[in-house]
Short mmCIF file of C-alpha atoms in Angstrom, two decimals:
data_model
loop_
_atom_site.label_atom_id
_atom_site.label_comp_id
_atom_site.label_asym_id
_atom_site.label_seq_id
_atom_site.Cartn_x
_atom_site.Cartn_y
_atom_site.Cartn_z
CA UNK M 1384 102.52 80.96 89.27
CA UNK M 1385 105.06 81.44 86.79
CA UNK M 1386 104.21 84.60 85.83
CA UNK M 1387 104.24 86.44 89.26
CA UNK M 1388 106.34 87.99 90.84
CA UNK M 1389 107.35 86.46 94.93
CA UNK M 1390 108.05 88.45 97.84
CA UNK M 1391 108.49 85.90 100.84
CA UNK M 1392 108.92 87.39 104.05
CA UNK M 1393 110.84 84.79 106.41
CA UNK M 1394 109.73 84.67 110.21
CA UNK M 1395 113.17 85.45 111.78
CA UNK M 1396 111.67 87.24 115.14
CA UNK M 1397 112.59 90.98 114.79
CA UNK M 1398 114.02 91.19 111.89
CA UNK M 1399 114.32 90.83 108.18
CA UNK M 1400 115.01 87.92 105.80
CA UNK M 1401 113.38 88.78 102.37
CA UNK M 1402 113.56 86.79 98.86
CA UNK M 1403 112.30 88.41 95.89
CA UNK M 1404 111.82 86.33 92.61
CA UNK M 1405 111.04 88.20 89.54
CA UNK M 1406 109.74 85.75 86.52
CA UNK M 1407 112.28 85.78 83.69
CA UNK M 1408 114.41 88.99 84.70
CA UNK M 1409 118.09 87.70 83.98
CA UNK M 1410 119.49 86.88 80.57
CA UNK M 1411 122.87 85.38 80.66
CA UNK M 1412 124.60 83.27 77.61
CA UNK M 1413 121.53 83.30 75.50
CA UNK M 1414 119.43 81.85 78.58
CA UNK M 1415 116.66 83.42 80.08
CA UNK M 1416 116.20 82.55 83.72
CA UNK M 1417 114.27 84.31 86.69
CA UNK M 1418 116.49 87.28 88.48
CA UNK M 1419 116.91 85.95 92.52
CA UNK M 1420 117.17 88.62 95.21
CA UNK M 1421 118.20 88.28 98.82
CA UNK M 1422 117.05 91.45 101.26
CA UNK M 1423 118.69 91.87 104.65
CA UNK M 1424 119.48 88.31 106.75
CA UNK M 1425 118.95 89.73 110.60
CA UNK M 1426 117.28 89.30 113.56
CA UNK M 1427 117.48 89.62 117.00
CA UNK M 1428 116.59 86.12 117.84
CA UNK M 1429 119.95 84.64 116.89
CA UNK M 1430 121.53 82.59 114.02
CA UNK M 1431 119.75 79.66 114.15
CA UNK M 1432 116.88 80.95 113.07
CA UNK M 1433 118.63 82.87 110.21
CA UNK M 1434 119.92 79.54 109.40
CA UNK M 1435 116.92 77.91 109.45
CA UNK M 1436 115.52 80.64 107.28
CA UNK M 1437 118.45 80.38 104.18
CA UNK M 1438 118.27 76.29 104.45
CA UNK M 1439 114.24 76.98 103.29
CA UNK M 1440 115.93 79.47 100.66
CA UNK M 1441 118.63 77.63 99.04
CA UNK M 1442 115.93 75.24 97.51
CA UNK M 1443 114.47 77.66 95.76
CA UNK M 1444 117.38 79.04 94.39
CA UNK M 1445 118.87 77.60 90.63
CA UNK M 1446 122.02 75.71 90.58
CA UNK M 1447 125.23 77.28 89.46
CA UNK M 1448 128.28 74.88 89.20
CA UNK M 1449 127.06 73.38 92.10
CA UNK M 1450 126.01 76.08 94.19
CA UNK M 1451 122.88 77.65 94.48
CA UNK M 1452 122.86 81.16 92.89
CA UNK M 1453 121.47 84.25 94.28
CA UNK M 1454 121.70 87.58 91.36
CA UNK M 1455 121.46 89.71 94.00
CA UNK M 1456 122.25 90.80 97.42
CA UNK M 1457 120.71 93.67 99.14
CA UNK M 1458 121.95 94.68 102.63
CA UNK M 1459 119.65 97.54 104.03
CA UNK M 1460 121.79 99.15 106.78
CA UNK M 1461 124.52 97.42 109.68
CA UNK M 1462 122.12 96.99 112.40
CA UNK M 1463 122.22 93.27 113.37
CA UNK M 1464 118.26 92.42 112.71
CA UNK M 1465 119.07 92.99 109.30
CA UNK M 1466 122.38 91.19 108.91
CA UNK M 1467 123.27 89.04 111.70
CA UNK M 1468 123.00 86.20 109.57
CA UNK M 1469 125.70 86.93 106.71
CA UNK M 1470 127.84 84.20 108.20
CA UNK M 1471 129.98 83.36 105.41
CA UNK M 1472 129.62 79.52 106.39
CA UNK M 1473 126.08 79.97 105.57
CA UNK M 1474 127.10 81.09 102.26
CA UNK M 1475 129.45 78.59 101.53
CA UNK M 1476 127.15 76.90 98.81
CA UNK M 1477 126.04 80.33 97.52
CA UNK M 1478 126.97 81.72 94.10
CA UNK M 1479 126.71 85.62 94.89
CA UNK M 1480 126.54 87.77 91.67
CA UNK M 1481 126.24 91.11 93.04
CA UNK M 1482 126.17 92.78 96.15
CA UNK M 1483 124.41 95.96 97.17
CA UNK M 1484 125.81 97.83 100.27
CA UNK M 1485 124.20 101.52 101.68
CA UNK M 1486 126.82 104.38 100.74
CA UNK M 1487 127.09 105.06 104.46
CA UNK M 1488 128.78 101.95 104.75
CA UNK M 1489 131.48 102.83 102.59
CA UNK M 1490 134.41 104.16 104.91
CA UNK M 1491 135.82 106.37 101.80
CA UNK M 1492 132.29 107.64 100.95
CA UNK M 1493 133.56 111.65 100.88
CA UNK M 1494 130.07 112.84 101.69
CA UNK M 1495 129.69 110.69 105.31
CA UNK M 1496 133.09 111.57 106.50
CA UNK M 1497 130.83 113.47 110.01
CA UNK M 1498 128.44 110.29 109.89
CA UNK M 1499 131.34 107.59 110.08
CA UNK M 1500 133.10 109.07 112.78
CA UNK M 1501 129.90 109.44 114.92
CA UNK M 1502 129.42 105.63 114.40
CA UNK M 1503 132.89 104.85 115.41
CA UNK M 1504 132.09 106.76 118.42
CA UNK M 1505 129.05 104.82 118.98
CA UNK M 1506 130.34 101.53 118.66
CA UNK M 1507 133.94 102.03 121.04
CA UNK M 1508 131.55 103.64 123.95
CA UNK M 1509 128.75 100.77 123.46
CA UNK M 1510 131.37 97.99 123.64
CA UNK M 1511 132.47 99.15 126.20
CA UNK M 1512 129.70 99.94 128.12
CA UNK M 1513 129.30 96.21 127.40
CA UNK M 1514 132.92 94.93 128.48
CA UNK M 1515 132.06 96.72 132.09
CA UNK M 1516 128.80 94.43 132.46
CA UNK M 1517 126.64 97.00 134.25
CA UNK M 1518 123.03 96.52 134.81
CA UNK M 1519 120.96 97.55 132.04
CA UNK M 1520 116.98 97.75 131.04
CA UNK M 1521 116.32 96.65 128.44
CA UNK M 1522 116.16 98.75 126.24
CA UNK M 1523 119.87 99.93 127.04
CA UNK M 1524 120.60 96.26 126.75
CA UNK M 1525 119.47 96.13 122.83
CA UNK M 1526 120.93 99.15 121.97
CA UNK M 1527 124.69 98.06 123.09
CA UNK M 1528 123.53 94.82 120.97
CA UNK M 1529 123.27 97.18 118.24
CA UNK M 1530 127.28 97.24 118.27
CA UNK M 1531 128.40 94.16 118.96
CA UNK M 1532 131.19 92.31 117.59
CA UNK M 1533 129.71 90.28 115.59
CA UNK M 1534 127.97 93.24 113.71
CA UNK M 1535 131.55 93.64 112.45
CA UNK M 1536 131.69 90.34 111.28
CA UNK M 1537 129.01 90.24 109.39
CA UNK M 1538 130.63 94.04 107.64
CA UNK M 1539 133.35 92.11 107.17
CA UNK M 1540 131.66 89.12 105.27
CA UNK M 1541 130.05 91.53 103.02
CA UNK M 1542 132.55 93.83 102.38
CA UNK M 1543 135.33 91.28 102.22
CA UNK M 1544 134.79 87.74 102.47
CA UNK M 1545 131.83 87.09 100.19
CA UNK M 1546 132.84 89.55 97.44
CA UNK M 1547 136.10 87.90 97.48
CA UNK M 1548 134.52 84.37 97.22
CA UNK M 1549 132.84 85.33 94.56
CA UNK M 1550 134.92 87.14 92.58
CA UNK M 1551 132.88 90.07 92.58
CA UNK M 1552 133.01 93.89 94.59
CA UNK M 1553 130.37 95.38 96.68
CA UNK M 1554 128.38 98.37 94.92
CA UNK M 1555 127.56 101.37 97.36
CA UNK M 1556 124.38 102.70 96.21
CA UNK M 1557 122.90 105.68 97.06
CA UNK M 1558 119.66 108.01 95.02
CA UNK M 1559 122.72 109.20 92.97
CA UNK M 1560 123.39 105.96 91.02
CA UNK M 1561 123.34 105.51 87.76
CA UNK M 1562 122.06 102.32 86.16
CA UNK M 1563 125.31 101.12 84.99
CA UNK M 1564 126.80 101.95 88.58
CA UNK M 1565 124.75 99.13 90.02
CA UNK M 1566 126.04 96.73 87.82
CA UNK M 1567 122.90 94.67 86.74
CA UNK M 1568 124.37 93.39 83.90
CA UNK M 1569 122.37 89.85 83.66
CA UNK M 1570 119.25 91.81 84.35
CA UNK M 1571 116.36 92.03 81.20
CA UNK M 1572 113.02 93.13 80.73
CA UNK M 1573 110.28 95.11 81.69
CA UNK M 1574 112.32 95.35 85.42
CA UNK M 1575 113.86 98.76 86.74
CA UNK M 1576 115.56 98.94 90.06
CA UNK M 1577 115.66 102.99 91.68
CA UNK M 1578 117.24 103.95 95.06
CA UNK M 1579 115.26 106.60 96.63
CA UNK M 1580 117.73 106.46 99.52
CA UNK M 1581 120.03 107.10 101.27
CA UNK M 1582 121.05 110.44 99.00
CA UNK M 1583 124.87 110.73 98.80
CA UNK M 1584 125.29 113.74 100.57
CA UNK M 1585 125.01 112.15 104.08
CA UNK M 1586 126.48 114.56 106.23
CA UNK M 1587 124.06 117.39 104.87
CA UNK M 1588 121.21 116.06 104.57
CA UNK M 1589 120.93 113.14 107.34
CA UNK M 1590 123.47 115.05 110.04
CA UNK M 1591 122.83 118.84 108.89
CA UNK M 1592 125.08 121.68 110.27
CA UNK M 1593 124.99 120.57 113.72
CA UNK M 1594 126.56 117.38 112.78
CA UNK M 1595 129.94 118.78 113.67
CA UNK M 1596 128.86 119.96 116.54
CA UNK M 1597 126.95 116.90 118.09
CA UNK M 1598 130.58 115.19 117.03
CA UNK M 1599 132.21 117.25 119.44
CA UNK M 1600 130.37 116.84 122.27
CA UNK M 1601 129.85 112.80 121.78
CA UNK M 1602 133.31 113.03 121.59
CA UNK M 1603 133.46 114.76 125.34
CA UNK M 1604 130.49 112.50 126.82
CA UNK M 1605 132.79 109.21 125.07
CA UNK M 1606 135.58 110.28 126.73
CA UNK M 1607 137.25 108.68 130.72
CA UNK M 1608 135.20 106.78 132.28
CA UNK M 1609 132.67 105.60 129.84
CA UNK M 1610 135.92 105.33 126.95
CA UNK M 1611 138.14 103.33 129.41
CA UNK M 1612 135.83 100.83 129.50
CA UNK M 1613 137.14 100.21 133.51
CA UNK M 1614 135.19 100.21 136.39
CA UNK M 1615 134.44 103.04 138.37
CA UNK M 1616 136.70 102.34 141.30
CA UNK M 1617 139.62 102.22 138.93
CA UNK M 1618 139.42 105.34 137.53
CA UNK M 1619 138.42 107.90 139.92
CA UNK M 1620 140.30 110.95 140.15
CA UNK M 1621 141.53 112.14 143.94
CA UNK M 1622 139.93 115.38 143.54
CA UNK M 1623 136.28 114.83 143.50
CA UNK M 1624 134.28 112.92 146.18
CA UNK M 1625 132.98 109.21 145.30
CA UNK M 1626 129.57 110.71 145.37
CA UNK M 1627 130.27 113.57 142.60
CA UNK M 1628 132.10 111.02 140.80
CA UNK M 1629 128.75 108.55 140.92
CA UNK M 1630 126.77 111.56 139.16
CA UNK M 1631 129.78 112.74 136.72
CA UNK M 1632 129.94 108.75 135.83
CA UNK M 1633 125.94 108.51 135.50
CA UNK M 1634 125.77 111.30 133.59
CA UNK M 1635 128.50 110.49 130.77
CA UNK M 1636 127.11 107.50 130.60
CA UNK M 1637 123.45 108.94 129.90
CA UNK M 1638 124.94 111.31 127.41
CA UNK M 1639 126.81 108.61 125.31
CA UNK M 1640 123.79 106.49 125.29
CA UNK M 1641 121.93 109.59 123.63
CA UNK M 1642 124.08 110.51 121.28
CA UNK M 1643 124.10 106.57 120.48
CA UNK M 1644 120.42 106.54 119.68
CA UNK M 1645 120.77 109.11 117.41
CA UNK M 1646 123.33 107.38 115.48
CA UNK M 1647 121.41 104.73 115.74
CA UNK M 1648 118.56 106.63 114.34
CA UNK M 1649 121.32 108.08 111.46
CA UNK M 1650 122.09 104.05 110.65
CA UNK M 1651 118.28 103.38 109.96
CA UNK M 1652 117.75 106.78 108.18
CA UNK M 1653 120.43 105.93 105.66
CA UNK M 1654 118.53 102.49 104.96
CA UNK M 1655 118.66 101.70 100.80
CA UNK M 1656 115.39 102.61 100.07
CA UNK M 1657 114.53 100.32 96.91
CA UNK M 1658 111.81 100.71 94.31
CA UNK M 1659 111.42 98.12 92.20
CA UNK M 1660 109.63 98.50 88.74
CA UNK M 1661 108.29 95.51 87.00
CA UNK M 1662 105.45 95.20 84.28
CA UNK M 1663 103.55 98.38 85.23
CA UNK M 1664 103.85 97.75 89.33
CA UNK M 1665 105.98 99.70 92.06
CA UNK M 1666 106.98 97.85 94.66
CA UNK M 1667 109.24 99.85 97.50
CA UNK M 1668 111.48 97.70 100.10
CA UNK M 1669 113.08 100.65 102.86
CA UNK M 1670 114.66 98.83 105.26
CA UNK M 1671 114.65 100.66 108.43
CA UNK M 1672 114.08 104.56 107.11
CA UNK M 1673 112.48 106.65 109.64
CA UNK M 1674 110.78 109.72 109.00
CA UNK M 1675 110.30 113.17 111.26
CA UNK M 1676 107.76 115.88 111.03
CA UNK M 1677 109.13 117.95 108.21
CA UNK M 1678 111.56 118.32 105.86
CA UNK M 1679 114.47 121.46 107.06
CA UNK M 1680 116.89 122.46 104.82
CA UNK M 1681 120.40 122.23 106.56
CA UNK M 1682 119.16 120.21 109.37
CA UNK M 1683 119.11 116.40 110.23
CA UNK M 1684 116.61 114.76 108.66
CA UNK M 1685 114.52 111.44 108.38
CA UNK M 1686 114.73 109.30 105.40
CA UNK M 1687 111.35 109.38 104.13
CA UNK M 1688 111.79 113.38 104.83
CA UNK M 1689 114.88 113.20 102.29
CA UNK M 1690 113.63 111.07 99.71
CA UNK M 1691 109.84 113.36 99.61
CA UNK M 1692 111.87 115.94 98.97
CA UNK M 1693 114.80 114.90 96.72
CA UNK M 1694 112.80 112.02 95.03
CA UNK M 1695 109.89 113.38 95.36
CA UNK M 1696 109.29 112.85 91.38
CA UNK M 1697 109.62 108.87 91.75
CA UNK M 1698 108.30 108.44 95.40
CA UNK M 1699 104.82 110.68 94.54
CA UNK M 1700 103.05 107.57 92.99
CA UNK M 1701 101.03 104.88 94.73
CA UNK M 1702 102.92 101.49 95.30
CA UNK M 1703 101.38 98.05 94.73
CA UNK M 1704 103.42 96.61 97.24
CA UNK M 1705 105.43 98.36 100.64
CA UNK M 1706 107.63 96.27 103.12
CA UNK M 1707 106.95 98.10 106.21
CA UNK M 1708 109.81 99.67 108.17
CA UNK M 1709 111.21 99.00 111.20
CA UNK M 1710 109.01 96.07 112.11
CA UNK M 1711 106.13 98.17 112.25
CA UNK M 1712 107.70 100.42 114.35
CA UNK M 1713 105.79 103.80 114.82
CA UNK M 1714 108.44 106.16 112.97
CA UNK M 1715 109.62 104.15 110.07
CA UNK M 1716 106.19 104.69 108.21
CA UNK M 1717 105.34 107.83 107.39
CA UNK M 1718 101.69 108.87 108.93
CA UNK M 1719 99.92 111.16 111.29
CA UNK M 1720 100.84 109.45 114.73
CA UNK M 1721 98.46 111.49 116.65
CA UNK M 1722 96.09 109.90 114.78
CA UNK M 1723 93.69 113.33 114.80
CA UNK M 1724 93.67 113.40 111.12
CA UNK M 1725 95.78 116.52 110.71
CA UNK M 1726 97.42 116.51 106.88
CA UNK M 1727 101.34 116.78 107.75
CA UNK M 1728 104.11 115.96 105.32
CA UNK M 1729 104.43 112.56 107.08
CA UNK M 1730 101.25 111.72 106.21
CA UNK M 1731 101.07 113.20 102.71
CA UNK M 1732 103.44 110.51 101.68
CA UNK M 1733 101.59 108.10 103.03
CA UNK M 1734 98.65 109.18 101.44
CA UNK M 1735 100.78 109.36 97.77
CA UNK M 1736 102.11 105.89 98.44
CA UNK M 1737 98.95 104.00 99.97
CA UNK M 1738 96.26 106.08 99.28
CA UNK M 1739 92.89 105.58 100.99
CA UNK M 1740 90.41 103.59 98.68
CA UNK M 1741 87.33 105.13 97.60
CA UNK M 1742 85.38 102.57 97.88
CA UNK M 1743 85.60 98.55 98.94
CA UNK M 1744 89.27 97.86 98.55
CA UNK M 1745 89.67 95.40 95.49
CA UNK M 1746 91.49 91.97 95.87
CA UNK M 1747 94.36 93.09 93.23
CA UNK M 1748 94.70 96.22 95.31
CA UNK M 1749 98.74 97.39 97.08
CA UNK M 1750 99.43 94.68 99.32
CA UNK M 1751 102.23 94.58 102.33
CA UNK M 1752 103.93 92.91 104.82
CA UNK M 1753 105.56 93.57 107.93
CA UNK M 1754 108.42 90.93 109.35
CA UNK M 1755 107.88 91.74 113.17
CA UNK M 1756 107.15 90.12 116.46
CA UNK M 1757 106.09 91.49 119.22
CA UNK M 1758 108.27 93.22 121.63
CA UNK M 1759 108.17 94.68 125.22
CA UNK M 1760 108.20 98.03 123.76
CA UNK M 1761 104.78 99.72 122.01
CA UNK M 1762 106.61 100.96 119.41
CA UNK M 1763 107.50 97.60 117.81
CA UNK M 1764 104.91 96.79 116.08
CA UNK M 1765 102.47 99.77 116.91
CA UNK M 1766 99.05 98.70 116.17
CA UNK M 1767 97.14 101.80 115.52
CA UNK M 1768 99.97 101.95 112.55
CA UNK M 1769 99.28 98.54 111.58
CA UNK M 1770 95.39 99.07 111.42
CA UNK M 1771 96.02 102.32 109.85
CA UNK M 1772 98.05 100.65 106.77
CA UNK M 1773 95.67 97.89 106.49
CA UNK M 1774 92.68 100.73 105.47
CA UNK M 1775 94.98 100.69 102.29
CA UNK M 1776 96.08 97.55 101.20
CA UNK M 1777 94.09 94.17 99.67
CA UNK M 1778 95.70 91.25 102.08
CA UNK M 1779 94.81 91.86 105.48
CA UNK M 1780 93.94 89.43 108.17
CA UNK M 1781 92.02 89.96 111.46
CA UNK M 1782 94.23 87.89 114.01
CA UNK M 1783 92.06 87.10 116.80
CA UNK M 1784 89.59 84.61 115.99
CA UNK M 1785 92.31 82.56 113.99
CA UNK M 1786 94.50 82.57 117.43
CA UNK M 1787 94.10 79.72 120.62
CA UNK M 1788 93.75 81.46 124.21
CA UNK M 1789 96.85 79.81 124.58
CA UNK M 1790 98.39 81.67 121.31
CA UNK M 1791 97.08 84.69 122.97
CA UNK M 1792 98.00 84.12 126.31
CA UNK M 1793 101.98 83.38 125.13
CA UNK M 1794 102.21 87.24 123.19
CA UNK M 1795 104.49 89.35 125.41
CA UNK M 1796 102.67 92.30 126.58
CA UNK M 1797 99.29 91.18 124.72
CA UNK M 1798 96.85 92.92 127.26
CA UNK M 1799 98.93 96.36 126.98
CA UNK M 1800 99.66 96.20 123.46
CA UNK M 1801 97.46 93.73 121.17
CA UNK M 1802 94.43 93.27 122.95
CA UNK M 1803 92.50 95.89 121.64
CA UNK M 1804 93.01 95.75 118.08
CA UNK M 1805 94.11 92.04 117.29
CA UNK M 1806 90.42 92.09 116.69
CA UNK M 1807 90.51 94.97 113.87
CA UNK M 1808 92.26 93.95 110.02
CA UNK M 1809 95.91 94.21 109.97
CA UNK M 1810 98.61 93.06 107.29
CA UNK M 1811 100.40 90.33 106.78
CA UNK M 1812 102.78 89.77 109.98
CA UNK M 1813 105.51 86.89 110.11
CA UNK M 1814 104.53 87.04 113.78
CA UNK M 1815 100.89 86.31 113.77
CA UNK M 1816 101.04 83.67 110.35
CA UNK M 1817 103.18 81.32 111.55
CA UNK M 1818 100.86 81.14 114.63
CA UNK M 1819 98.20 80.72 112.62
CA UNK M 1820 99.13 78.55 109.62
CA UNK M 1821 102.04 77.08 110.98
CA UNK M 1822 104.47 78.32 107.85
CA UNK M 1823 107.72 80.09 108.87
CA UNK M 1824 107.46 83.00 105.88
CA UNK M 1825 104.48 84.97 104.55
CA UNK M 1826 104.60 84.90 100.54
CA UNK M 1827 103.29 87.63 98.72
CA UNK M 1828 102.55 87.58 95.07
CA UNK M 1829 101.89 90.42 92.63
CA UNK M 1830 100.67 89.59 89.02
CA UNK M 1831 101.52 91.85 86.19
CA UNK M 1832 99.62 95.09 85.72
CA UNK M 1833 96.70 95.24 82.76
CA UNK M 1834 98.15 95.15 79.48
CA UNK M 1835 101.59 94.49 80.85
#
């Protein structure tokens, strides 16, 4: 209806591919129009489906002297399922009007100076981990995916090519700007856009005081072999035997792929987390934010950590709608994941932001989504999490009886991981909708609040 507002979650796999319409939001020459948003465009499925994804889009979208116009874009963090699919050919019939980058993407950003170089770090000693085509499990596989080449393409579409077809300059947001910083200027009414993350002092707050430190020593286990990118035989030095050399080798390589993860884990933590206010309703989009058990002062620290206790004033107030991190990935919602009930900080947000009903949960209750599929891995989507969020929100679905055996029988890992609790309410999934109704995006709609 006209007077909602549209969140539609497109299935892209793992990944995320939101649109947000908000009903008459943008006010430009006299005209009043509704504002269009664009949230991450990843996945780790590959273009076409991110194609496939912005061809349903661009309908929806008004015309602009000829192109279709989108008010805003919103890129969470630079890990590919979130923007794998800012090809600028895909844009090429897209009016852009503003673009919205994380302030740990911005390579002069004074307060990430620790954070960039750890990511540079990262990427050199994951490419070339890749260029030497060693075996791999998989999870070591998707991690190197995590720095691939065409990651920097799509930087360099957002931070170049787009803003330049558009005449336009990315913002870098972090919880430290202003309203006029982000640059809204067609936006109107009873709309207000917050960033609860990531705060501007990266280094601090997301790296701590052993940031330095940890630099050093990535820098050690990044160095020789693993930096040459050469195979082993090519490198070794005459004074150590080729079995020493085998276990020096292995274990630089295990070192740089933990330090990796954890700048991994520093990439999703400085996710833009986004509340958006509009007629008396919160609604909170966090990308891939993680959280940890509590906040410390002076150490590194999740994002949900950060933002409880630096935005703790905006955050402390239940949402009516939460896009759920990480693909409903264990540690990108904050709760009590040994599920004995314990109150912790982690789950003391969630119980501010989705608190448990008192009674029957009411159909005009918080509603959510998660854009997810089902991996090899437990962690994404964990299902006790899932069940766990859908005690708190009105548009949950119980999955089983709605699937064939042979929908079943095709889920990756379904006995180990889905088996026992397809059969207990979850929310909305991309995943498990498109199996059942056949759509390829979950919409989600959230009227105004009484008297608003």
């Amino acid at each position: 209806m006209a007077d909602k507002l549209l969140i539609r979650a497109y299935n892209v796999g793992c990944g995320d591919c939101i649109y947000v319409r908000i009903p008459k939001a943008r006010k430009k020459d006299g005209e009043v129009d509704d504002f269009h948003m664009l949230i991450d465009c990843g996945s780790k499925a590959g273009e076409a489906v991110l194609k496939a994804a912005l061809n349903l889009l661009k309908p929806e979208l008004p015309l602009a002297n000829g192109k279709r116009r989108l008010d805003l874009v919103v890129l969470s963090h630079e890990h590919e399922d979130h923007m794998k699919g800012f090809n600028p050919l895909f844009f090429e019939d897209v009016a852009i009007e503003n673009i919205w980058l994380s302030a740990a993407m911005n390579r002069k950003h004074p307060q990430s100076k620790i954070a960039r170089a750890f990511h540079n770090l990262a990427e050199t000693a994951m490419r070339n981990v890749a260029k030497r085509r060693v075996a791999l499990s998989p999870a070591l596989q998707e991690m190197v995916s995590l720095y691939s080449i065409s990651n920097e393409s799509a930087v360099k579409t957002l931070t170049e090519t787009l803003p330049e077809q558009n005449g336009i300059a990315p913002v870098y947001v972090h919880s430290d700007s202003k309203a006029a910083e982000l640059n809204l200027k067609t936006l109107v009414g009873d709309v207000a856009f917050t960033i609860l993350g990531p705060d501007y002092n990266i280094d601090y707050y997301y790296m701590g005081d052993e940031g330095a430190i940890d630099l050093r020593a990535f820098s050690e286990a990044a160095a020789g072999v693993l930096a040459s990118g050469r195979a082993p035989a090519d490198v070794q030095p005459g004074n150590i035997s080729s079995l020493d050399f085998r276990r020096l080798q292995s274990r630089m390589m295990s070192n740089a792929f933990a330090y990796t993860a954890k700048d991994s884990t520093l990439i999703n933590n400085t996710s833009i987390m986004l509340l958006i206010g509009w007629r008396g309703r919160r609604l909170l989009l966090v990308g891939d934010a993680e959280w940890e058990g509590t906040f410390v002062d002076g150490q590194h620290n999740g994002a949900w950590n950060v933002a409880w206790k630096r935005q703790r004033a905006k955050l402390d107030q239940p949402v009516d709608f939460l896009k759920i991190g990480h693909h409903g990935s264990t540690n990108a919602t904050p709760w009590n994941d040994k599920e004995d009930r314990t109150v912790t900080e982690a789950s003391t947000i969630l119980d501010a932001i989705l608190p448990l009903p008192a009674g029957n949960m009411p159909k005009s209750g918080p509603k959510a989504v998660v854009s997810t599929a089902r991996t090899p891995y437990d962690v994404i989507p964990r299902s006790t999490l899932l069940v766990e969020i859908a005690k708190r929100v009105s548009n949950t679905k119980i999955y089983a009886p709605l699937l064939s055996p042979a929908q079943i029988q095709g889920l990756p890992n379904y006995v180990g991981f889905e088996e026992a609790l397809l059969g207990e309410p979850q929310p909305q999934r991309t995943d498990m909708e498109t199996l059942v109704t056949g759509k390829p995006y979950v919409d989600i709609e959230i009227e105004p609040a009484a008297g608003h």
